Coordinates of C-alpha atoms in Angstrom, one line a residue:
M401 CA 264.4 200.4 72.2
V402 CA 265.9 196.9 72.1
A403 CA 268.6 198.0 74.7
K404 CA 265.9 199.4 77.0
S405 CA 263.8 196.3 76.7
A406 CA 266.9 194.1 77.5
V407 CA 267.8 196.1 80.6
T408 CA 264.2 196.0 81.8
K409 CA 263.9 192.3 81.3
E410 CA 267.2 191.6 83.0
H411 CA 266.2 193.8 86.0
F412 CA 262.9 192.1 86.6
T413 CA 264.2 188.6 85.9
R414 CA 266.9 189.2 88.5
L415 CA 264.2 190.4 91.0
L416 CA 262.2 187.2 90.4
E417 CA 265.4 185.2 91.1
L418 CA 266.1 187.2 94.3
L419 CA 262.5 186.8 95.4
E420 CA 262.8 183.1 95.3
I421 CA 266.1 183.2 97.2
E422 CA 264.5 185.4 99.8
R423 CA 261.4 183.3 100.2
E424 CA 263.5 180.1 100.7
A425 CA 265.6 182.0 103.3
E426 CA 262.4 183.0 105.2
K427 CA 261.0 179.5 105.1
E428 CA 264.3 178.1 106.4
E429 CA 264.4 180.6 109.2
N430 CA 260.8 179.7 110.3
I431 CA 261.6 175.9 110.1
R432 CA 265.0 176.5 111.9
E433 CA 263.2 178.2 114.8
I434 CA 260.7 175.4 115.2
R435 CA 263.4 172.7 114.9
R436 CA 266.0 174.4 116.9
F437 CA 263.9 175.4 119.9
P438 CA 262.3 173.0 122.2
L439 CA 258.6 173.5 123.0
S440 CA 259.4 175.3 126.2
T441 CA 261.7 177.8 124.4
R442 CA 259.1 178.4 121.7
E443 CA 256.6 179.2 124.4
A444 CA 259.1 181.5 126.1
L445 CA 259.6 183.3 122.7
G446 CA 255.9 183.6 122.3
K447 CA 255.9 181.6 119.1
T448 CA 253.8 178.8 120.6
A449 CA 251.1 178.7 123.3
T450 CA 250.2 175.4 124.8
G451 CA 247.7 174.1 127.4
L452 CA 244.9 176.4 126.2
L453 CA 241.3 175.6 127.0
L454 CA 238.2 176.3 125.0
E455 CA 236.0 179.1 126.4
G456 CA 233.5 179.0 123.5
V457 CA 232.8 179.0 119.8
E458 CA 231.0 181.9 118.1
E459 CA 230.3 183.1 114.6
G460 CA 232.1 186.2 113.4
L461 CA 231.9 188.4 110.4
G462 CA 231.1 186.5 107.2
G463 CA 230.2 183.4 109.1
M464 CA 233.8 182.7 110.2
P465 CA 234.1 180.4 113.3
L466 CA 235.7 182.2 116.3
L467 CA 237.4 180.1 118.9
A468 CA 237.9 181.8 122.3
L469 CA 240.9 180.1 124.0
Y470 CA 242.4 180.9 127.4
K471 CA 245.3 179.9 129.6
P472 CA 244.3 178.9 133.1
K473 CA 245.6 181.2 135.8
N474 CA 247.5 178.5 137.6
D475 CA 249.2 177.5 134.4
G476 CA 250.9 180.7 133.4
A477 CA 254.4 181.1 132.0
E478 CA 257.2 180.6 134.6
D479 CA 258.7 184.1 133.8
G480 CA 255.3 185.8 134.3
L481 CA 254.9 186.6 130.6
S482 CA 251.6 186.3 128.9
P483 CA 251.4 183.1 126.8
F484 CA 250.7 185.4 123.8
H485 CA 253.3 188.1 124.5
A486 CA 254.9 187.8 121.0
M487 CA 251.6 187.4 119.2
S488 CA 249.2 190.1 118.0
S489 CA 245.9 190.4 116.2
G490 CA 246.3 189.5 112.6
D491 CA 249.0 186.9 113.0
N492 CA 248.6 183.7 110.9
V493 CA 248.5 180.6 113.2
L494 CA 248.0 176.9 113.3
V495 CA 245.6 175.7 115.9
S496 CA 246.1 172.1 117.1
F497 CA 242.9 170.6 118.5
P498 CA 242.6 168.2 121.4
P499 CA 243.4 164.5 120.6
G500 CA 240.4 162.8 119.0
T501 CA 239.2 165.9 117.0
E502 CA 238.6 165.5 113.3
P503 CA 240.4 167.3 111.7
T504 CA 243.3 167.4 114.1
G505 CA 243.9 171.1 113.5
A506 CA 243.3 174.2 111.3
E507 CA 244.9 177.4 110.2
G508 CA 243.5 180.6 111.3
T509 CA 244.1 184.3 112.2
L510 CA 244.3 185.8 115.7
Y511 CA 241.2 187.9 116.0
S512 CA 242.0 189.4 119.3
V513 CA 244.8 188.9 121.9
E514 CA 244.6 189.7 125.6
E515 CA 246.8 188.9 128.6
S516 CA 245.9 185.2 128.9
R517 CA 243.1 184.9 126.3
T518 CA 242.9 184.9 122.5
V519 CA 240.2 184.6 119.9
V520 CA 241.1 182.8 116.7
A521 CA 239.2 183.1 113.5
L522 CA 239.5 179.8 111.7
S523 CA 240.0 179.8 107.9
G524 CA 237.5 177.1 107.3
P525 CA 234.5 175.5 109.1
S526 CA 234.9 174.5 112.7
P527 CA 234.7 170.9 113.8
R528 CA 231.1 170.0 114.9
K529 CA 232.3 169.0 118.4
F530 CA 235.5 169.3 120.4
P531 CA 236.4 166.7 123.0
R532 CA 237.8 167.7 126.3
G533 CA 241.5 168.6 126.2
A534 CA 244.1 171.2 125.5
F535 CA 244.6 173.3 122.4
Q536 CA 247.9 174.6 121.0
I537 CA 248.7 177.6 118.8
D538 CA 251.8 178.0 116.6
M539 CA 252.7 181.0 114.6
L540 CA 252.8 180.5 110.8
G541 CA 254.0 182.3 107.7
S542 CA 252.1 182.7 104.5
D543 CA 252.9 182.2 100.8
A544 CA 250.1 184.4 99.5
T545 CA 252.2 187.6 99.4
Y546 CA 255.0 185.9 97.6
R547 CA 252.7 184.6 95.0
R548 CA 251.3 188.1 94.4
M549 CA 254.8 189.6 94.2
K550 CA 255.7 187.0 91.5
K551 CA 252.6 187.8 89.6
A552 CA 253.2 191.5 89.8
L553 CA 256.8 191.2 88.6
S554 CA 255.7 189.1 85.7
S555 CA 252.9 191.6 84.8
V556 CA 255.4 194.5 84.9
T557 CA 258.0 192.6 82.8
E558 CA 255.4 191.7 80.1
A559 CA 253.5 195.0 80.0
K560 CA 253.5 196.6 76.5
K561 CA 251.8 199.8 75.3
S562 CA 250.0 200.3 78.6
R563 CA 250.0 202.6 81.6
L564 CA 251.9 200.0 83.5
A565 CA 254.6 199.9 80.8
E566 CA 254.9 203.7 81.0
L567 CA 255.3 203.6 84.8
R568 CA 257.8 200.9 84.5
E569 CA 259.9 203.0 82.1
I570 CA 259.8 205.9 84.5
A571 CA 260.8 203.7 87.4
M572 CA 263.7 202.4 85.3
G573 CA 264.9 205.9 84.4
Q574 CA 264.1 205.2 80.7
S575 CA 261.6 208.0 80.3
A576 CA 261.0 211.3 82.0
P577 CA 258.0 211.8 84.3
A578 CA 255.5 214.5 83.4
K579 CA 253.8 217.2 85.5
S580 CA 251.0 219.6 84.8
R581 CA 250.8 223.2 85.8
A582 CA 250.2 223.6 89.5
H583 CA 246.9 225.1 90.4
A584 CA 245.8 226.9 93.5
V585 CA 244.5 224.4 96.2
A586 CA 241.8 225.1 98.8
F587 CA 243.2 222.8 101.5
F588 CA 240.8 220.7 103.6
N589 CA 243.4 220.7 106.4
E590 CA 244.0 224.3 107.1
G591 CA 246.7 223.4 109.7
L592 CA 249.2 222.1 107.1
N593 CA 252.6 223.8 107.3
E594 CA 254.3 225.3 104.2
F595 CA 256.3 222.2 103.5
Q596 CA 253.2 219.9 103.7
R597 CA 251.3 222.3 101.4
Q598 CA 254.2 222.3 98.9
A599 CA 254.2 218.4 99.0
V600 CA 250.4 218.3 98.4
S601 CA 250.7 220.7 95.4
R602 CA 253.6 218.8 93.9
C603 CA 251.8 215.5 94.2
L604 CA 248.6 216.9 92.6
A605 CA 250.6 218.4 89.7
A606 CA 252.6 215.2 89.0
E607 CA 251.0 213.2 86.2
D608 CA 253.0 210.0 86.8
V609 CA 254.7 209.9 90.1
A610 CA 255.8 212.0 93.1
L611 CA 257.7 211.4 96.3
V612 CA 257.2 212.7 99.8
H613 CA 260.2 212.4 102.2
G614 CA 258.9 212.2 105.7
P615 CA 261.5 212.3 108.5
P616 CA 260.2 211.2 112.0
G617 CA 257.2 213.1 113.2
T618 CA 256.7 215.4 110.1
G619 CA 253.3 214.1 109.2
K620 CA 253.8 212.3 105.9
T621 CA 250.6 210.3 106.3
T622 CA 248.7 213.6 106.9
V623 CA 250.0 214.8 103.6
L624 CA 248.9 211.6 101.8
V625 CA 245.4 212.0 103.3
E626 CA 245.2 215.6 102.0
V627 CA 246.3 214.4 98.5
I628 CA 243.6 211.6 98.6
R629 CA 240.9 214.1 99.6
Q630 CA 241.9 216.5 96.9
S631 CA 241.9 213.7 94.3
T632 CA 238.4 212.6 95.3
L633 CA 237.2 216.1 94.4
R634 CA 238.3 215.4 90.9
G635 CA 236.2 212.2 90.9
D636 CA 239.3 210.0 91.1
R637 CA 239.2 206.4 92.3
I638 CA 241.9 206.0 95.0
L639 CA 243.9 203.0 96.3
A640 CA 245.7 203.7 99.6
S641 CA 248.3 201.0 100.4
A642 CA 251.2 200.3 102.7
P643 CA 253.4 197.3 103.6
S644 CA 251.9 196.9 107.2
N645 CA 248.4 196.7 108.6
I646 CA 249.1 199.4 111.2
A647 CA 250.2 201.8 108.5
V648 CA 247.0 201.2 106.5
D649 CA 245.0 201.7 109.6
N650 CA 246.8 205.0 110.3
I651 CA 245.6 206.3 106.8
L652 CA 242.1 205.0 107.4
E653 CA 241.8 206.6 110.8
K654 CA 242.8 210.0 109.4
L655 CA 240.4 209.6 106.4
L656 CA 237.3 208.6 108.3
P657 CA 236.4 212.1 109.5
A658 CA 236.2 213.2 105.8
G659 CA 233.0 211.2 105.3
L660 CA 234.3 209.5 102.1
R661 CA 233.1 206.1 101.0
V662 CA 236.0 203.9 102.1
V663 CA 236.5 200.2 102.4
R664 CA 239.3 198.5 104.2
L665 CA 240.4 195.1 102.7
G666 CA 241.9 192.3 104.7
H667 CA 241.0 190.0 107.5
P668 CA 239.0 191.9 110.2
A669 CA 241.5 190.7 112.8
R670 CA 244.2 192.7 111.0
T671 CA 242.2 195.9 111.4
L672 CA 242.2 197.9 114.6
E673 CA 239.0 197.1 116.5
S674 CA 237.9 200.8 116.5
L675 CA 238.1 200.8 112.7
R676 CA 236.5 197.4 111.9
H677 CA 233.2 199.0 110.9
S678 CA 235.0 200.1 107.7
N679 CA 236.3 196.6 107.0
L680 CA 234.9 194.9 103.9
A681 CA 233.5 192.0 106.0
A682 CA 231.5 194.5 108.1
L683 CA 230.2 196.4 105.1
I684 CA 229.2 193.1 103.4
E685 CA 227.0 192.3 106.5
E686 CA 225.3 195.7 106.3
D687 CA 224.3 195.1 102.7
P688 CA 220.5 194.2 102.3
A689 CA 221.5 191.2 100.1
Y690 CA 223.4 189.7 103.0
Q691 CA 220.1 188.5 104.5
E692 CA 220.1 185.7 101.9
V693 CA 223.6 184.7 103.0
R694 CA 222.3 184.4 106.6
E695 CA 219.4 182.2 105.5
L696 CA 221.6 179.9 103.5
D697 CA 224.1 179.5 106.3
A698 CA 221.3 178.9 108.8
W699 CA 219.8 176.2 106.5
R700 CA 223.2 174.6 106.1
E701 CA 223.7 174.5 109.9
R702 CA 220.3 172.9 110.3
L703 CA 221.2 170.1 107.8
I704 CA 224.5 169.6 109.6
K705 CA 222.8 169.2 113.0
R706 CA 220.1 166.9 111.5
G707 CA 222.8 164.7 110.2
S708 CA 224.7 164.7 113.5
R709 CA 221.6 163.6 115.4
F710 CA 221.8 160.2 113.8
G711 CA 225.4 159.7 114.9
R712 CA 228.3 158.4 112.9
G713 CA 227.5 155.3 110.8
Q714 CA 223.7 155.4 111.3
L715 CA 223.0 157.2 108.1
G716 CA 222.9 155.2 104.9
Y717 CA 225.7 155.9 102.4
D718 CA 223.4 157.5 99.8
E719 CA 221.7 159.7 102.4
K720 CA 225.1 160.8 103.8
Q721 CA 226.3 161.7 100.3
R722 CA 223.1 163.6 99.6
L723 CA 223.5 165.6 102.9
D724 CA 227.1 166.4 102.1
R725 CA 226.3 167.5 98.6
E726 CA 223.5 169.7 99.8
T727 CA 225.5 171.4 102.6
A728 CA 228.4 172.0 100.2
K729 CA 226.0 173.5 97.7
L730 CA 224.6 175.8 100.3
W731 CA 228.1 176.9 101.4
R732 CA 229.0 177.7 97.8
Q733 CA 225.8 179.6 97.2
A734 CA 226.3 181.7 100.3
R735 CA 230.0 182.5 99.4
D736 CA 229.1 183.4 95.8
I737 CA 226.6 186.0 97.1
E738 CA 229.2 187.3 99.5
Y739 CA 231.6 187.6 96.7
D740 CA 229.1 189.5 94.5
I741 CA 228.4 191.9 97.4
S742 CA 232.1 192.5 98.1
R743 CA 232.7 193.3 94.4
R744 CA 229.9 195.8 94.5
V745 CA 231.1 197.4 97.8
I746 CA 234.6 197.8 96.5
A747 CA 233.5 199.2 93.2
G748 CA 231.3 201.8 94.9
A749 CA 234.1 203.0 97.2
Q750 CA 235.9 206.3 96.6
V751 CA 239.0 205.0 98.5
V752 CA 240.1 201.4 98.9
L753 CA 242.6 200.6 101.6
A754 CA 244.8 197.5 101.8
T755 CA 248.3 196.2 102.6
H756 CA 250.4 195.7 99.4
G757 CA 250.4 191.9 100.1
G758 CA 246.7 191.8 100.8
L759 CA 245.6 193.1 97.4
S760 CA 243.7 190.4 95.5
H761 CA 243.0 190.9 91.8
K762 CA 240.1 188.5 92.2
L763 CA 238.3 191.1 94.3
V764 CA 239.8 194.4 93.1
K765 CA 239.3 194.9 89.4
G766 CA 240.3 197.7 87.1
S767 CA 242.7 200.5 87.7
F768 CA 242.9 203.4 90.1
D769 CA 243.4 207.0 89.1
L770 CA 245.8 207.4 92.1
V771 CA 247.7 204.8 94.2
A772 CA 249.1 206.3 97.4
L773 CA 251.8 204.2 99.0
D774 CA 252.7 205.0 102.6
E775 CA 255.8 203.7 104.4
A776 CA 257.2 203.2 100.9
S777 CA 260.8 202.9 102.1
Q778 CA 259.9 199.8 104.1
A779 CA 258.6 197.8 101.1
T780 CA 260.8 195.8 98.8
E781 CA 260.5 196.6 95.1
P782 CA 258.5 193.5 94.3
L783 CA 256.1 194.3 97.1
S784 CA 255.6 197.8 95.8
W785 CA 254.7 196.6 92.3
I786 CA 251.6 194.8 93.6
P787 CA 249.6 198.0 94.0
L788 CA 251.4 199.7 91.2
T789 CA 250.1 197.2 88.6
M790 CA 246.7 198.9 89.3
A791 CA 247.9 202.5 89.1
K792 CA 247.5 205.3 86.6
K793 CA 249.5 207.5 88.9
A794 CA 251.5 206.9 92.1
V795 CA 252.5 209.0 95.1
F796 CA 255.1 207.5 97.5
A797 CA 255.6 208.6 101.1
G798 CA 258.5 207.3 103.1
D799 CA 262.0 208.0 104.6
S800 CA 265.0 206.1 103.2
L801 CA 267.0 207.2 106.3
Q802 CA 264.9 205.1 108.6
L803 CA 265.0 201.3 108.7
P804 CA 264.5 199.4 105.4
P805 CA 262.5 196.3 104.8
T806 CA 263.5 193.2 106.7
I807 CA 265.5 190.9 104.4
Y808 CA 266.2 187.3 105.5
S809 CA 268.7 186.3 102.8
K810 CA 272.2 188.0 102.8
E811 CA 272.6 186.8 99.2
A812 CA 269.4 188.5 98.1
A813 CA 270.3 191.7 99.9
A814 CA 273.7 191.8 98.3
G815 CA 272.1 191.1 95.0
G816 CA 270.0 194.2 95.2
F817 CA 266.8 193.0 96.9
A818 CA 267.4 195.5 99.7
V819 CA 267.1 198.5 97.3
T820 CA 263.6 199.7 97.4
L821 CA 261.7 201.3 94.6
F822 CA 261.5 204.5 96.8
D823 CA 265.3 204.5 96.9
R824 CA 265.6 204.2 93.2
L825 CA 263.0 206.9 92.5
K826 CA 264.6 209.5 94.7
D827 CA 267.7 209.3 92.5
I828 CA 265.6 209.5 89.3
L829 CA 262.9 212.0 89.8
P830 CA 263.6 215.8 89.5
D831 CA 263.4 217.9 92.6
S832 CA 260.1 219.4 91.5
M833 CA 258.5 216.0 92.1
Q834 CA 260.0 215.4 95.5
T835 CA 259.4 217.2 98.8
L836 CA 261.2 217.0 102.2
L837 CA 258.9 217.7 105.1
R838 CA 260.8 219.7 107.6
V839 CA 258.5 220.6 110.6
Q840 CA 258.2 217.8 113.1
Y841 CA 255.4 217.6 115.7
R842 CA 256.8 214.9 118.0
M843 CA 260.1 215.7 119.7
H844 CA 261.6 218.2 122.0
E845 CA 264.2 220.0 120.0
A846 CA 267.1 218.5 122.0
I847 CA 265.8 215.0 121.2
M848 CA 265.4 216.0 117.5
G849 CA 268.8 217.8 117.2
F850 CA 271.2 214.9 116.7
S851 CA 269.2 213.1 114.0
S852 CA 268.4 216.4 112.2
G853 CA 272.1 217.2 111.9
E854 CA 273.3 213.7 111.2
F855 CA 270.6 212.6 108.7
Y856 CA 268.7 215.6 107.4
E857 CA 271.4 218.3 107.0
G858 CA 270.0 220.2 110.0
K859 CA 266.8 221.0 108.2
L860 CA 264.3 219.7 110.7
I861 CA 262.3 222.3 112.7
A862 CA 260.6 221.5 116.0
H863 CA 257.1 222.9 116.0
D864 CA 256.3 225.4 118.8
S865 CA 253.9 222.9 120.4
V866 CA 256.7 220.4 121.0
R867 CA 259.9 222.4 121.0
S868 CA 260.4 222.6 124.7
H869 CA 258.0 220.1 126.3
T870 CA 259.3 217.7 128.9
A871 CA 258.0 214.7 130.8
A872 CA 257.8 216.8 134.0
E873 CA 255.0 218.8 132.3
L874 CA 252.7 215.7 132.1
P875 CA 249.9 215.6 134.6
G876 CA 250.9 214.1 137.9
V877 CA 254.7 213.9 137.1
E878 CA 257.2 215.4 139.5
A879 CA 260.1 217.4 138.1
D880 CA 263.5 215.9 138.9
D881 CA 266.9 215.4 137.2
L882 CA 265.4 212.9 134.7
T883 CA 261.9 214.1 134.0
G884 CA 263.0 217.7 133.7
M885 CA 265.6 216.9 131.0
P886 CA 264.6 215.9 127.5
L887 CA 267.8 213.8 126.9
T888 CA 270.0 211.7 129.1
Y889 CA 272.9 209.5 128.0
V890 CA 273.8 207.0 130.7
D891 CA 277.4 205.9 130.2
T892 CA 278.3 202.4 131.5
A893 CA 282.0 202.6 130.8
G894 CA 283.9 201.0 133.7
A895 CA 280.8 199.6 135.3
G896 CA 281.6 196.0 134.3
Y897 CA 278.4 195.7 132.2
E898 CA 279.9 193.5 129.5
E899 CA 277.7 191.9 126.8
S900 CA 277.2 188.2 126.4
W901 CA 276.1 185.9 123.6
N902 CA 272.8 184.0 124.0
E903 CA 273.4 180.8 122.1
L904 CA 269.7 179.8 122.1
L905 CA 268.5 183.0 120.6
E906 CA 271.6 183.7 118.6
S907 CA 271.5 187.3 119.9
R908 CA 273.4 189.5 122.3
E909 CA 272.3 190.6 125.8
N910 CA 273.7 192.7 128.6
A911 CA 272.4 191.8 132.1
G912 CA 274.0 194.9 133.7
E913 CA 272.4 197.2 131.3
A914 CA 269.0 195.5 131.7
R915 CA 269.1 195.9 135.5
L916 CA 270.2 199.5 135.0
A917 CA 267.2 200.1 132.6
M918 CA 265.0 198.6 135.3
R919 CA 266.3 201.0 137.9
L920 CA 265.8 204.0 135.6
L921 CA 262.3 202.9 134.7
N922 CA 261.4 202.6 138.4
R923 CA 262.6 206.1 138.9
L924 CA 260.3 207.4 136.1
L925 CA 257.4 205.4 137.5
A926 CA 258.0 206.7 141.0
A927 CA 258.0 210.3 139.5
G928 CA 254.5 209.7 138.3
L929 CA 254.9 208.7 134.6
E930 CA 252.2 206.2 133.5
P931 CA 253.4 202.8 132.1
K932 CA 251.3 203.5 128.9
H933 CA 253.5 206.5 128.2
L934 CA 256.8 204.5 128.4
A935 CA 258.7 202.1 126.3
V936 CA 262.0 200.2 126.8
L937 CA 263.7 199.5 123.4
T938 CA 266.8 197.6 122.4
P939 CA 268.3 196.4 119.1
Y940 CA 268.7 192.8 120.3
V941 CA 266.0 190.1 120.6
A942 CA 267.9 188.5 123.5
Q943 CA 268.0 191.8 125.4
A944 CA 264.3 192.4 124.8
K945 CA 263.5 188.9 126.3
L946 CA 265.9 189.6 129.3
L947 CA 264.2 192.9 129.9
R948 CA 260.8 191.3 129.9
S949 CA 261.9 188.7 132.4
L950 CA 263.1 191.5 134.8
I951 CA 260.3 194.0 134.3
N952 CA 256.6 193.1 134.6
V953 CA 254.7 196.3 134.5
P954 CA 251.2 196.1 133.0
G955 CA 250.8 198.6 130.1
L956 CA 254.5 199.1 129.6
E957 CA 256.0 198.2 126.2
I958 CA 259.3 196.4 125.9
G959 CA 260.5 195.4 122.4
S960 CA 262.9 195.9 119.6
I961 CA 263.8 199.1 117.9
D962 CA 262.9 197.6 114.5
G963 CA 259.4 196.7 115.7
F964 CA 258.7 200.2 117.0
Q965 CA 259.3 202.1 113.8
G966 CA 256.5 204.5 113.0
R967 CA 255.4 204.7 116.7
E968 CA 256.1 207.0 119.6
K969 CA 255.9 207.3 123.4
E970 CA 256.2 210.2 125.8
A971 CA 259.4 208.7 127.3
V972 CA 261.7 206.0 125.9
I973 CA 264.7 204.1 127.4
V974 CA 267.1 202.6 124.9
S975 CA 269.6 199.8 125.8
L976 CA 272.3 199.6 123.2
V977 CA 273.9 196.4 124.8
R978 CA 277.3 196.4 123.1
S979 CA 280.2 196.5 125.6
N980 CA 283.4 194.5 124.7
P981 CA 287.1 195.0 124.7
D982 CA 287.3 194.9 120.8
A983 CA 284.9 197.9 120.5
E984 CA 282.7 195.9 118.1
V985 CA 279.2 197.4 117.5
G986 CA 277.8 194.7 115.1
F987 CA 274.6 195.7 113.3
L988 CA 274.5 198.9 115.4
S989 CA 276.7 200.2 112.6
D990 CA 273.5 200.5 110.5
K991 CA 272.9 204.2 111.5
R992 CA 269.3 204.0 110.3
R993 CA 268.5 201.8 113.3
M994 CA 269.8 204.5 115.6
N995 CA 267.9 207.1 113.8
V996 CA 264.7 205.2 114.6
A997 CA 265.8 204.6 118.2
L998 CA 266.5 208.3 118.8
T999 CA 263.2 209.6 117.4
R1000 CA 260.6 207.5 119.1
S1001 CA 260.3 209.7 122.2
R1002 CA 258.3 212.9 122.5
R1003 CA 259.5 214.4 125.8
L1004 CA 262.3 212.2 127.4
L1005 CA 264.9 210.0 125.8
I1006 CA 267.3 208.0 127.9
V1007 CA 270.1 206.1 126.1
I1008 CA 272.2 203.5 127.9
G1009 CA 275.5 202.6 126.3
D1010 CA 279.3 202.0 126.9
S1011 CA 281.3 204.9 125.6
A1012 CA 284.5 202.8 125.7
T1013 CA 282.9 200.5 123.0
L1014 CA 280.6 202.9 121.2
G1015 CA 283.0 205.8 121.2
Q1016 CA 285.4 204.0 118.8
N1017 CA 282.7 204.3 116.1
P1018 CA 282.6 207.8 114.5
F1019 CA 278.8 207.9 114.4
Y1020 CA 278.4 207.0 118.1
A1021 CA 281.3 209.3 119.0
R1022 CA 279.4 212.2 117.5
F1023 CA 276.3 211.2 119.5
I1024 CA 278.3 211.1 122.7
D1025 CA 279.7 214.6 121.9
Y1026 CA 276.2 215.8 121.3
A1027 CA 275.1 214.6 124.7
D1028 CA 278.2 216.2 126.2
Q1029 CA 277.3 219.6 124.7
A1030 CA 273.7 219.3 125.8
G1031 CA 274.8 218.6 129.4
A1032 CA 273.2 215.2 129.2
H1033 CA 276.2 212.8 129.6
R1034 CA 275.9 211.0 132.9
S1035 CA 277.4 207.9 134.5
A1036 CA 275.9 204.5 135.4
Y1037 CA 277.5 205.0 138.8
E1038 CA 274.8 207.5 139.7
W1039 CA 272.3 204.7 139.8
P1040 CA 274.2 201.9 141.7
E1041 CA 272.7 198.5 142.3
T1042 CA 271.5 198.0 145.9

């Protein structure tokens, strides 16, 4: 017992140390970007937007001030990019107000983002009046998640004779997980395949923990939703959690048709607009008791306006102090009522949904009969323990053969911070508590084939609905030598498309490949493919920026492979960039990144790369052989520059 305790304490103490190292590395990276890049570069990267004008101020959910800001049409970015091209709803930002405003700025959250317009939800009250002038937005980080991870790790370490202590011992391999006898299940979703049904049954039979391994397109979230619905039949209270907002929204979207009482925690701006009616803020406003909040806020606004009518310095000191005390009291009273309503709404929900980092013990009290963790292979171990501190039982869904969590510190990664709890559990749990989903509903079998053989022992099966579909079968698309083929590898060997190093971005780019990607894209658009069905992806930030500067097609997505995990398009072009005489492939050697890249497309995948460089790596050599055998190996010379 003493030995077990010592091992546990050492493990979690080490995690706490690595967490601090990682946090400092992330802070340094954010500061380094701000200091390293001039304002014009930060704007080009989309980390800063300047010259914004105020369109108006409104009141959002929960009384939060909403600032609508826009970039004048004649003041757009030189490269044609949207001023907010790297920002998205839910990002934390610092808003700098025009000179002469008190205060000079405020933190907030991007509520919505359009081409040249954004709405920012301020974290505190808005200034009473804004002078004429320009606003600026800078992207920020947040310490809240790190504080919650630290608290979770401390709770796990100190847990004794509790359910959390039992789950900790199972996660450490110090005690065996239990399972009950499997019972017949009347599935809500009658379309589940045999592997999905097996996964649901095993999750329900597990008393402590179960894992669902979900290769690309196999419907692991669909399995989690079925497990949640079956658990609610038993009267269980459920927490559904994931490391990202989009993953949480995916669960919510699939749950809503079931008619369960659900509540989505987190800032409304971080919830998809179509799902915001299930956000806690919206549900609070629907509560009858919220009318008192409206009245208190209206009263407070009247007092503020009354005080402002006299102008600065015209009120006596005592009168000004009295007004300030009264407005502050009204603010607190309104927020206290909101808090009470929120606690009641959460307590009455059958399913609570939140990101791991967005879980607040102040709002969410007690434990959950089941905690369902989606995208579990993308969460660091400290992050996973946040929801697990509230769990009686846990079900994890993920895929350790896709990209892991982003780690900023090489020291932390080398020290074990890159090993997820999902990774450790898959080596600990018996096979009867783990299930590999095998039927995928996304890709043509030729697109699926390489990843299936390379990563999943050839076990993946393309469902009949996708096995042979091509881009040429989409409405309005002409069949040609690209759209009629599911896979094309465009070899740039000998074309002179050598990579270069972008000093400013500290990343690699390949101008020849970028221009070739543009020509291929134009071919697909000319054949009738819609921009919304297309994506151009690359492993490198500099190449993504270069591609955006060359291609300006509304509705088309251009971005990094890492940022596209969990998503799909009908057709995808991938630019691998690396082309050098030393056959160096850099971080392309992480095969999991290529697994993600090759599995984003449903009907058409085009990969651009230099076989002379890539072919020296055994993994890429096998991919090139696969393309050869599929009759999909073509040359860049077939699409010459004009």
